[in-house]
Short mmCIF file of C-alpha atoms in Angstrom, two decimals:
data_model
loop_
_atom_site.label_atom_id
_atom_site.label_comp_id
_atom_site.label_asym_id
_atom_site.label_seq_id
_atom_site.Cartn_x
_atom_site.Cartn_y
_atom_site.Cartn_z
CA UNK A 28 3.48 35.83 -4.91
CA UNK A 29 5.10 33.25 -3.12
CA UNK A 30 7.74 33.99 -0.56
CA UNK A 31 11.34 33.66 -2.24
CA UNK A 32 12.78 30.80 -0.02
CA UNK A 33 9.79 28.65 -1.54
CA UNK A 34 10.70 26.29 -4.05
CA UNK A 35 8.47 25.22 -6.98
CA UNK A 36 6.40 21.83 -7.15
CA UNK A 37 9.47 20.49 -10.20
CA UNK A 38 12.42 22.18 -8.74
CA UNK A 39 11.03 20.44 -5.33
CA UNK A 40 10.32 16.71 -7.00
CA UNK A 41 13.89 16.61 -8.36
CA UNK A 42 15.36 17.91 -4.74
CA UNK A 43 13.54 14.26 -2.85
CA UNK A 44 13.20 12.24 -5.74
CA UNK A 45 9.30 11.84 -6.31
CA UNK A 46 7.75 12.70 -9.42
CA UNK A 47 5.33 16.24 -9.46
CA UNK A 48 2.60 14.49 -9.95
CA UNK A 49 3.14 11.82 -6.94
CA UNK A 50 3.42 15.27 -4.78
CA UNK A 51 0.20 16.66 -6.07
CA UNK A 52 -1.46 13.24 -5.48
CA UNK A 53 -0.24 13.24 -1.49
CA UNK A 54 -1.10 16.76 -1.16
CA UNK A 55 -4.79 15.62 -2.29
CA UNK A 56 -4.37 12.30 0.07
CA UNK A 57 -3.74 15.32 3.30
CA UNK A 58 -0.19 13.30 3.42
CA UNK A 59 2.36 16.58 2.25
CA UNK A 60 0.68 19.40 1.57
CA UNK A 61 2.14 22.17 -0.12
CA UNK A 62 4.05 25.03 1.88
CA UNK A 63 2.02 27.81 -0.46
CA UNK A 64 -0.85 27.19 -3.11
CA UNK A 65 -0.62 30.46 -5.47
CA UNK A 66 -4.72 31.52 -5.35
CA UNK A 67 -4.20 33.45 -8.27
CA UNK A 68 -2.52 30.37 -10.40
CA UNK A 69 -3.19 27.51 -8.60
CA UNK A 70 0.80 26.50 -8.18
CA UNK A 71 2.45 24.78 -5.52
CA UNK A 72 5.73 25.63 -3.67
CA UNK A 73 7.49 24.08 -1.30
CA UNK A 74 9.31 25.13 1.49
CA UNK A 75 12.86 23.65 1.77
CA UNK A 76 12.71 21.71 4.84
CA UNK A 77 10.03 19.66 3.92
CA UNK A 78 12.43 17.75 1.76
CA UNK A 79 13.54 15.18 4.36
CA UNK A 80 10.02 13.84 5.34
CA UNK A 81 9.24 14.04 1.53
CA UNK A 82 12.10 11.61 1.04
CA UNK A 83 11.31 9.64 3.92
CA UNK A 84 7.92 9.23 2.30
CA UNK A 85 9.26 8.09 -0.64
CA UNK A 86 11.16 5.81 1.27
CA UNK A 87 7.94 4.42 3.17
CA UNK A 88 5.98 3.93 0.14
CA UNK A 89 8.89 1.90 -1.57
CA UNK A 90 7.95 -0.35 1.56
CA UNK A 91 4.57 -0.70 0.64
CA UNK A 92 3.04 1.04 4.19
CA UNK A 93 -0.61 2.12 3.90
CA UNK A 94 -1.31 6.01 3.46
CA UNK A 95 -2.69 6.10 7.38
CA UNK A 96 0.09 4.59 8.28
CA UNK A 97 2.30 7.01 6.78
CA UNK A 98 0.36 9.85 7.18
CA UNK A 99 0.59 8.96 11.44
CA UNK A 100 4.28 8.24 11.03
CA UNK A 101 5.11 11.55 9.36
CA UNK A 102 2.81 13.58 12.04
CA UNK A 103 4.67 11.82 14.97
CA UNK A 104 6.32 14.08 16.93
CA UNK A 105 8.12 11.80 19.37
CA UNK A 106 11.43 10.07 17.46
CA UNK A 107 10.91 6.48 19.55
CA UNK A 108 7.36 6.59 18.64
CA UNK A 109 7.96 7.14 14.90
CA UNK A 110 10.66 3.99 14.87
CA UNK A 111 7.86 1.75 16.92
CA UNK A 112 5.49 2.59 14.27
CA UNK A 113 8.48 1.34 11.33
CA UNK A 114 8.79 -1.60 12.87
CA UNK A 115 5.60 -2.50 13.43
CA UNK A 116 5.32 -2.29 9.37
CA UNK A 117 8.53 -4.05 8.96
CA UNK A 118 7.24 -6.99 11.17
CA UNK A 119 4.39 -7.13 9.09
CA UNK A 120 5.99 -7.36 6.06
CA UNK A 121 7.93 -10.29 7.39
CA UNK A 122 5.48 -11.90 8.96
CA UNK A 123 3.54 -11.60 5.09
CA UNK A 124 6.91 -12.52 3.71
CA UNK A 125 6.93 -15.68 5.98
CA UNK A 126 3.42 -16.93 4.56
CA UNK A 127 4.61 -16.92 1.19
CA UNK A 128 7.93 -19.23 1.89
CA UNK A 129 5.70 -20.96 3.41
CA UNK A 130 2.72 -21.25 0.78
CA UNK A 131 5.84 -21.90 -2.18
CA UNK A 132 7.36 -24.62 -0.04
CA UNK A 133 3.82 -26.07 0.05
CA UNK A 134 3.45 -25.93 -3.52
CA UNK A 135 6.53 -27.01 -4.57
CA UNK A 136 5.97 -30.26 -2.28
CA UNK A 137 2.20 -30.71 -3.63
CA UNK A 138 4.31 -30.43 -7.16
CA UNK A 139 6.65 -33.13 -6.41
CA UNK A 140 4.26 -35.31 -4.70
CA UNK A 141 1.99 -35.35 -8.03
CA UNK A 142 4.57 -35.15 -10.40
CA UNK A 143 7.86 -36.97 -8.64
CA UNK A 144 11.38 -34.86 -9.13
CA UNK A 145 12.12 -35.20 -12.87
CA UNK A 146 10.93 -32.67 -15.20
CA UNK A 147 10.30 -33.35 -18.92
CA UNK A 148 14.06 -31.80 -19.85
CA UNK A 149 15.76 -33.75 -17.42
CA UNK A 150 15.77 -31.93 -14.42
CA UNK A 151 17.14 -29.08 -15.41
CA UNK A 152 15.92 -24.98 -15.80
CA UNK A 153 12.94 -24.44 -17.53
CA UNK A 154 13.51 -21.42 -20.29
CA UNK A 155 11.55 -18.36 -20.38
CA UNK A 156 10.33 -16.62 -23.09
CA UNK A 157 11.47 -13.05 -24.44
CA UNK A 158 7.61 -12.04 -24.41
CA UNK A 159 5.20 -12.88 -21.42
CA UNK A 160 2.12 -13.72 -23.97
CA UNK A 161 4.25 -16.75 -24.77
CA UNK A 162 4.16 -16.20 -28.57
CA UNK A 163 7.02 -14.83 -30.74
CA UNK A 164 8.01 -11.18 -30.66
CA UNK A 165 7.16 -8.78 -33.01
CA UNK A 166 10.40 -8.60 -35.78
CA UNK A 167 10.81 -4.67 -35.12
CA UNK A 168 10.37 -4.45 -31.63
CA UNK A 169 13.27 -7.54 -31.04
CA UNK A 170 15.37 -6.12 -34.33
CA UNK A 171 19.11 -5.34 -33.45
CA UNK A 172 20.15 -2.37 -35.76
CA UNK A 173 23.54 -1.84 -35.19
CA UNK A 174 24.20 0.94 -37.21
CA UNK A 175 22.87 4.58 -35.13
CA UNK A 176 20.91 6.76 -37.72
CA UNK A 177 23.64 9.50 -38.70
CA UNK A 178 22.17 13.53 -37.31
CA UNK A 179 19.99 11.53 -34.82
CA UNK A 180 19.89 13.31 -31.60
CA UNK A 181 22.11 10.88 -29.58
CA UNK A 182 22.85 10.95 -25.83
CA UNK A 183 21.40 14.87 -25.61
CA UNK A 184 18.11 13.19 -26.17
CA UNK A 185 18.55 10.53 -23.54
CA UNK A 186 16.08 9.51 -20.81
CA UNK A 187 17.72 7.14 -18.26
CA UNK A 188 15.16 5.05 -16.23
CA UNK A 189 14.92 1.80 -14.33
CA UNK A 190 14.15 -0.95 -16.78
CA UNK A 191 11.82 -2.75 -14.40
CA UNK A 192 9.49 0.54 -13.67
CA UNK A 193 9.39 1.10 -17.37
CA UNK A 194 8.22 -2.20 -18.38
CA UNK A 195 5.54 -2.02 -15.16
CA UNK A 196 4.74 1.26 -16.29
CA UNK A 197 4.17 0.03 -20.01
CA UNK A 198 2.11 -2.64 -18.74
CA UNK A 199 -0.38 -0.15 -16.54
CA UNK A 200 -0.89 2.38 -19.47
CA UNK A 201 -1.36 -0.63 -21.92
CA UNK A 202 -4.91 -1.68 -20.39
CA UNK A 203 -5.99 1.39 -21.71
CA UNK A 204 -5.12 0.47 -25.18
CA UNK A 205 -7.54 -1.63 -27.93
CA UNK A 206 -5.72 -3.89 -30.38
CA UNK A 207 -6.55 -3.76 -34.32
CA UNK A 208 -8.21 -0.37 -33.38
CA UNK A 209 -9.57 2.08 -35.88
CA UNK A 210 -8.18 4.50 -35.62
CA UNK A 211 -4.89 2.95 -35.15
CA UNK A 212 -3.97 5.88 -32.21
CA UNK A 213 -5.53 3.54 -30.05
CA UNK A 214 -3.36 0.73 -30.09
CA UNK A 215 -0.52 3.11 -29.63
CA UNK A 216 1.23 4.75 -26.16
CA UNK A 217 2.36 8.09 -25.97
CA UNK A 218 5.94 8.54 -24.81
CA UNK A 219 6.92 11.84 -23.18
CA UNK A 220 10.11 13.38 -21.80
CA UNK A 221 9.25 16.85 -20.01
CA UNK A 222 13.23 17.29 -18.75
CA UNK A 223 11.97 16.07 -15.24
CA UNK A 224 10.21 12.79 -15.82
CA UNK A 225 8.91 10.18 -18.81
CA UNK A 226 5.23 10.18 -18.86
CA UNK A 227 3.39 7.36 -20.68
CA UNK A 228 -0.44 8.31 -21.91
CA UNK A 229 -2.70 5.78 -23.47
CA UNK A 230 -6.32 6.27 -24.69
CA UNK A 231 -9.42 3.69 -25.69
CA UNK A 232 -11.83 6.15 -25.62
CA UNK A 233 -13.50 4.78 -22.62
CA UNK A 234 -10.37 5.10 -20.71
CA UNK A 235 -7.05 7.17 -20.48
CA UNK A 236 -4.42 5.72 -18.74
CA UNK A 237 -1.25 8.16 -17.76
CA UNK A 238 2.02 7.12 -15.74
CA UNK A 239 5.04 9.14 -14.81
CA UNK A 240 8.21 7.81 -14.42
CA UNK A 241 10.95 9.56 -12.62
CA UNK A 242 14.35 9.64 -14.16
CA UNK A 243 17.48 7.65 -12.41
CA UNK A 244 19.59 10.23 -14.42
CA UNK A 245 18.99 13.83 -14.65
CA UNK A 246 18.30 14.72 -18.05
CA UNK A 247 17.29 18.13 -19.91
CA UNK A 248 15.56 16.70 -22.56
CA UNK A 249 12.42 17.69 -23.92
CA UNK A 250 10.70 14.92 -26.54
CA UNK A 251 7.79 13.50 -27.62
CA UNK A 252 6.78 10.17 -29.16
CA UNK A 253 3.77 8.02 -30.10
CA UNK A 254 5.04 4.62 -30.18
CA UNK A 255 2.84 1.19 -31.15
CA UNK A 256 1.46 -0.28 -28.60
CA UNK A 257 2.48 -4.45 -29.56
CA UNK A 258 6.11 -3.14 -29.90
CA UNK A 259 6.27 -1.83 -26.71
CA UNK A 260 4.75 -4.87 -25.23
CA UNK A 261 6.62 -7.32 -26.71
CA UNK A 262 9.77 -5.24 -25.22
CA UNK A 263 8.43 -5.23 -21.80
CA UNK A 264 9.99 -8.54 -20.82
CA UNK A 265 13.62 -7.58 -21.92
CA UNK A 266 13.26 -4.35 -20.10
CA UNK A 267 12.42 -5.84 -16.55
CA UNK A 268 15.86 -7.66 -17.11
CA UNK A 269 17.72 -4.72 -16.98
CA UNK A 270 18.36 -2.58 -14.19
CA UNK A 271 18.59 0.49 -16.24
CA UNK A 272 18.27 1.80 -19.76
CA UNK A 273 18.28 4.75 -21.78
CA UNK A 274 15.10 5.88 -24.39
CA UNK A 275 16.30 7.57 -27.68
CA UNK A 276 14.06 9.05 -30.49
CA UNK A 277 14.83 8.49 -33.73
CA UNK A 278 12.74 9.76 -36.73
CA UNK A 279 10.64 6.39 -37.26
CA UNK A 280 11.50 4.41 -33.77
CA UNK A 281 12.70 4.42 -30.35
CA UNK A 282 15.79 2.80 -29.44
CA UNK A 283 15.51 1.32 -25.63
CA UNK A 284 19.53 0.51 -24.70
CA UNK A 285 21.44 -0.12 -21.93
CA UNK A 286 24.25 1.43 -20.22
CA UNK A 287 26.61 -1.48 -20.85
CA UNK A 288 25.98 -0.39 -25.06
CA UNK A 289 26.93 2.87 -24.11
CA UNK A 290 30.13 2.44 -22.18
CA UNK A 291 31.58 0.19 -24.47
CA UNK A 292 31.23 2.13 -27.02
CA UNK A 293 32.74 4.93 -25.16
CA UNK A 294 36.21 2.79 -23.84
CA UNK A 295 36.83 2.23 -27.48
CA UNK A 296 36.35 6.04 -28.38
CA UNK A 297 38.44 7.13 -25.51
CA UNK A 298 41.06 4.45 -26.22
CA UNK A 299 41.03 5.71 -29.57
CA UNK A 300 39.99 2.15 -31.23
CA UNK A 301 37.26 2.65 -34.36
CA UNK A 302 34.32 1.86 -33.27
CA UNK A 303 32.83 -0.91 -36.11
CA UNK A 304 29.03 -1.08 -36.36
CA UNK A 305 29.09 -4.90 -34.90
CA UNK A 306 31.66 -4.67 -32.63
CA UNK A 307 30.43 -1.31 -31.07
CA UNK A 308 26.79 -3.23 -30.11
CA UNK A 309 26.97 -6.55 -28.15
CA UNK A 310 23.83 -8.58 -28.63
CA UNK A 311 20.67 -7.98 -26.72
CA UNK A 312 21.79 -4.85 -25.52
CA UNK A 313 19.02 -2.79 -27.70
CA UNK A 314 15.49 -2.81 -28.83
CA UNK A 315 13.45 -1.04 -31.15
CA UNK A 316 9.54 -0.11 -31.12
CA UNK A 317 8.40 1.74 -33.91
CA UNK A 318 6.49 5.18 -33.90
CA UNK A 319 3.59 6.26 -35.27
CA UNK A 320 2.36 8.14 -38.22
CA UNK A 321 -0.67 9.48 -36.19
CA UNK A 322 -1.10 12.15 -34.04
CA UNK A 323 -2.13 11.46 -30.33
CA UNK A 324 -5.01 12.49 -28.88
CA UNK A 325 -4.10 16.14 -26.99
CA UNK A 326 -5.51 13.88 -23.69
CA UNK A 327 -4.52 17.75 -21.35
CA UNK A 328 -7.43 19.13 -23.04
CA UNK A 329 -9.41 16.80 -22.06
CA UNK A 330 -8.35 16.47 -18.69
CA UNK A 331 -8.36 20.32 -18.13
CA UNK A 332 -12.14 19.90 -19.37
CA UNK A 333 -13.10 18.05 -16.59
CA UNK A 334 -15.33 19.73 -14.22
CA UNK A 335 -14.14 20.24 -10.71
CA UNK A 336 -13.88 17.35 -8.13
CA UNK A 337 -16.85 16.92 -5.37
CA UNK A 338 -16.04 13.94 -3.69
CA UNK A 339 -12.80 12.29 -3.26
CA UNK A 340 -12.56 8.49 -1.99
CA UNK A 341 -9.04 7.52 -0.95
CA UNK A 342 -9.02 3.71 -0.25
CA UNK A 343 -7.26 0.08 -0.16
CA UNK A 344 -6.65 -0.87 -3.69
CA UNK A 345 -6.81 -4.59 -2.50
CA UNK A 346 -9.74 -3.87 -0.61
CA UNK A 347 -11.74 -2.41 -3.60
CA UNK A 348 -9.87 -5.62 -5.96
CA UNK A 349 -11.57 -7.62 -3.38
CA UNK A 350 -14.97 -5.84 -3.13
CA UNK A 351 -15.42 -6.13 -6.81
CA UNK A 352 -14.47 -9.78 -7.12
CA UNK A 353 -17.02 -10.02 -4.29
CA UNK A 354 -19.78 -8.53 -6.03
CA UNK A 355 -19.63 -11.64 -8.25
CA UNK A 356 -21.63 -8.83 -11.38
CA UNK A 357 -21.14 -7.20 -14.45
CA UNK A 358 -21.48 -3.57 -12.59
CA UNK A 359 -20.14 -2.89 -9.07
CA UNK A 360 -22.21 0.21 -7.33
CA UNK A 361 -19.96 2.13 -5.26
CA UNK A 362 -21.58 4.22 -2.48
CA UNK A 363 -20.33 7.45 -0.29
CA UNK A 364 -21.70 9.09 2.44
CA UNK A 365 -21.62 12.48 3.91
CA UNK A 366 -20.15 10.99 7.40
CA UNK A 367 -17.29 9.37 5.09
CA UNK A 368 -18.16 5.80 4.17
CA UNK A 369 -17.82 4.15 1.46
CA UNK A 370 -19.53 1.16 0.64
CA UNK A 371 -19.46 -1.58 -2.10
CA UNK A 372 -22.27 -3.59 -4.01
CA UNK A 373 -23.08 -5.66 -6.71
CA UNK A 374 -25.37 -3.95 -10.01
CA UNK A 375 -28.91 -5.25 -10.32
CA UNK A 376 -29.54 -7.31 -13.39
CA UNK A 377 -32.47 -9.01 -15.06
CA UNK A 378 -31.88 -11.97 -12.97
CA UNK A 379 -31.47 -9.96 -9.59
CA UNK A 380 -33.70 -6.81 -10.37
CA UNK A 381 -33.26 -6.45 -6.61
CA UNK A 382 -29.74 -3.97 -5.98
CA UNK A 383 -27.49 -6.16 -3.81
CA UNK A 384 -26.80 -4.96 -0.22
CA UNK A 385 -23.99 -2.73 0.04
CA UNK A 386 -20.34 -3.77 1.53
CA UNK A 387 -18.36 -1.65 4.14
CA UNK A 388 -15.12 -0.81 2.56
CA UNK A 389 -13.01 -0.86 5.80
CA UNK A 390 -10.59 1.47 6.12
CA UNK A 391 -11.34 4.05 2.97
CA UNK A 392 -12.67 7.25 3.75
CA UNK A 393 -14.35 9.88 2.17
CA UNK A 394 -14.91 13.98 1.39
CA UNK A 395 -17.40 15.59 0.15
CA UNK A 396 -21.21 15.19 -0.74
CA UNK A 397 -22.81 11.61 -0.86
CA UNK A 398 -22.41 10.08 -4.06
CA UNK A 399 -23.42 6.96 -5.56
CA UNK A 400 -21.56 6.02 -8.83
CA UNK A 401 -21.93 2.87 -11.24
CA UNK A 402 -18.93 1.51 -13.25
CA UNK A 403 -18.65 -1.62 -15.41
CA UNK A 404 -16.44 -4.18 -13.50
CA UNK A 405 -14.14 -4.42 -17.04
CA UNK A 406 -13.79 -0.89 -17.06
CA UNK A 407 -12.98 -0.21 -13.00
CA UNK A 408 -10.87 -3.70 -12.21
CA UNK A 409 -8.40 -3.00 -14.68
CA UNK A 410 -8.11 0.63 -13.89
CA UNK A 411 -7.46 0.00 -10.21
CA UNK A 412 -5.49 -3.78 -10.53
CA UNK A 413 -2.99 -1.86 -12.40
CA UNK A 414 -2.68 0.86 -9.71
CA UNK A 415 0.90 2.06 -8.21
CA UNK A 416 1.45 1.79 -4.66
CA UNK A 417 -1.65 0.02 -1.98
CA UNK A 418 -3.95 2.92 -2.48
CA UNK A 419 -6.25 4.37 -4.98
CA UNK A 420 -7.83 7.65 -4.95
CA UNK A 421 -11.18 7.94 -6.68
CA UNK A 422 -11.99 12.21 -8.05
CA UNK A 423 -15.81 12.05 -8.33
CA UNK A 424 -17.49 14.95 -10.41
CA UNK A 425 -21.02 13.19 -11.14
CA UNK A 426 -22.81 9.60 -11.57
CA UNK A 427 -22.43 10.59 -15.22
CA UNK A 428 -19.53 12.14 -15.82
CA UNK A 429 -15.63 10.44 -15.90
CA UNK A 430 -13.82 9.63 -12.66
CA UNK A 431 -9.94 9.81 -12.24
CA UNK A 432 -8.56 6.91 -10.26
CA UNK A 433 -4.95 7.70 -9.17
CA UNK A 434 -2.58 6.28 -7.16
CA UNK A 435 1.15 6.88 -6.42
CA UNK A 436 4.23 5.92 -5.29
CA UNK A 437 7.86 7.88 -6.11
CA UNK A 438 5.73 8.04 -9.73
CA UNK A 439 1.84 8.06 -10.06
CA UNK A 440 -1.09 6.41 -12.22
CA UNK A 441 -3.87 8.16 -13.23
CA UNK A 442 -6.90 6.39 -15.14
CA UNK A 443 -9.70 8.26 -16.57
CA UNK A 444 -12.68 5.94 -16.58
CA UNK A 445 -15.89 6.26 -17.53
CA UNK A 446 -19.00 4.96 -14.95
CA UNK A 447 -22.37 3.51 -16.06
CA UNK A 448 -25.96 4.21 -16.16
CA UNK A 449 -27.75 2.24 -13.98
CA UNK A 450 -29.52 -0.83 -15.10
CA UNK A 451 -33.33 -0.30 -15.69
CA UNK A 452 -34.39 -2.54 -12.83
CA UNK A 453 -32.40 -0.56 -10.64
CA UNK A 454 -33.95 2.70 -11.36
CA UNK A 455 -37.62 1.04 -10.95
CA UNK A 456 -36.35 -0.75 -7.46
CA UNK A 457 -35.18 2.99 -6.44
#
């Protein structure tokens, strides 16, 4: 049993702010490991005073520094050090920051220079449209219902969350979603409020995509819903334009609102004004995404199927965005050693029955036995392009069996993807 001044992995997460999972993923990266692992049930505790550097991690991934980075940072001892090593990021990011003024000033000049200084409306603001595929919005996900479903849960059912994670999140899961599918489950995303965090799951067979979200609000609500998948994306865009709203369950929807709907409805309660159905709800201040008849996959099976990690590859997710793009092929062969390499290369084909030579991955390191694992570029880029935070960690059971590609930052990603066999001309060039 743990000792009693140990807190537990949840109680811990809400204490600095980062989601369970994100903790379980730095323990895993050697970042902030665990005060106690229970060998009996495999649980996590913390011990109190590791909540400062967990929030200063937190706080150092929301700058976008590099796991070694952090990792050296948290293990510095000396105070003056710790700041030198801060800055150093900072100036980098500045220094990055700098290059893109600079490459937008460039463009916009190049723009002018082709096209002069009037635009085709006069000069002035170009709109944007509700829904980033350009095209109109689906009528239930946009529909303003101003009248709340009477015995719905209401605010004790509430999950308040930043609307520009959400939509990010919503985006990430969706990859792992198949329009038109049959059965229709797959073309839907799986909403879930555990009291601690909203989780989004999404499943194409081949893949299974699963975010967490950490609440802005605390909230004791426990709910699940499976909610359609062109809905949700057609909702995305409104939600990145607000800073926060609140997810409510309803027997046939979701309602996604924000707090300004809420608190006017509120002043004219506590002012004791009736509260008309029109009145009550400004415009654009809700959306609606419809649920689903069918029951979601029960993905924590699965996942608790999975036999038990060998190898585990923690590297750059630009660097491995970059290696595949390199690879210019259908399949990307990724290669670990023993000594902790990891290495890059491009599938043989029919036209190249030769294997490609393998690419250092600089900076990504590796533990456990040597493995080399093949994955269909459409099945890994997607996976690791919609990533959280600048690194990816890669579980590796087998060449044959599913690999979990996670990544974190105050929430996590994790994508279950499944590799490739290798092409026949490979095997006979082995």
């Amino acid at each position: 049993m743990p000792d009693t001044e140990l807190i537990t992995i949840g109680a811990f997460a809400r204490a600095c702010g980062l989601s369970a999972s994100a903790l379980r993923f730095y323990a895993d990266a050697g970042v902030l490991a665990p005060a106690l692992v229970d060998e009996g049930t495999g649980y996590r505790y913390y011990a109190p005073e590791q909540s400062a550097p967990a929030r200063l991690l937190r706080h150092l991934r929301a700058v976008n520094m590099p796991l070694p980075a952090v990792t050296a940072l948290l293990a510095e001892p000396d105070p003056a050090r710790a700041l030198v090593l801060l800055d150093e990021h900072l100036a980098d990011l500045d220094r990055h920051q700098g290059e893109i003024r600079a490459a937008a000033a460039a463009a916009l000049a190049a723009l002018l220079a082709t096209h002069g200084s009037a635009s085709g409306s006069g000069g002035g603001a170009h709109s944007v449209p509700d829904d980033d595929r350009g095209g109109a919005r689906s009528p239930l996900a946009t529909v303003r219902n101003p009248e709340p479903e009477r015995g719905s849960p209401g605010t004790r059912d509430d999950v308040w969350v930043s609307g520009p994670v959400l939509a990010a999140a919503i985006d990430q899961v969706a990859t792992a979603t198949v329009a038109d599918a049959e059965p229709a489950v797959l073309d839907t995303i799986l909403f879930e409020a555990d009291g601690s965090q909203l989780i989004l799951t999404a499943t194409d067979r081949y893949r299974l995509a699963t975010r967490t979200v950490r609440l802005t609000r605390v909230s004791a609500a426990v709910w699940d819903a499976t909610v359609n998948a062109d809905d949700l994306r057609a909702t995305a865009s409104w939600l990145r334009r607000r800073h926060t709203v609140a997810l409510r369950p309803h027997s046939d929807r979701v309602e996604f609102c924000t707090a300004a709907t809420d608190s006017l409805e509120s002043d004219r309660v506590e002012a004791g004004e009736p509260t008309t159905r029109h009145a009550a709800q400004p415009d654009d201040t809700r959306r609606y995404c419809r649920r689903s008849t069918h029951d979601f996959p029960d993905y924590r099976v699965m996942l608790a199927a999975l036999a038990p990690v060998r190898t585990r590859v923690v590297l750059s997710r630009a660097a491995l965005l970059d290696a595949m793009e390199r690879a210019d092929s259908p399949t990307v062969v990724l290669h670990t050693t023993s000594t902790g390499t990891v290495s890059a290369a491009a599938g043989a084909t029919c036209e190249q029955p030769e294997p490609a030579a393998a690419q250092h991955i600089p900076q990504a390191t590796a533990t456990g036995p040597a493995m080399t694992i093949h994955f269909a570029v459409t099945t890994l880029y997607p996976a690791v392009a919609a990533a959280v935070g600048p690194e990816v960690m890669l579980d590796l059971i087998a060449p044959d069996q599913p690999v979990l590609i996670r990544s974190a930052d105050d929430g996590d990603l994790s994508t279950l993807a499944m590799p490739r066999k290798p092409e026949p001309t490979e095997e006979t060039a082995r």
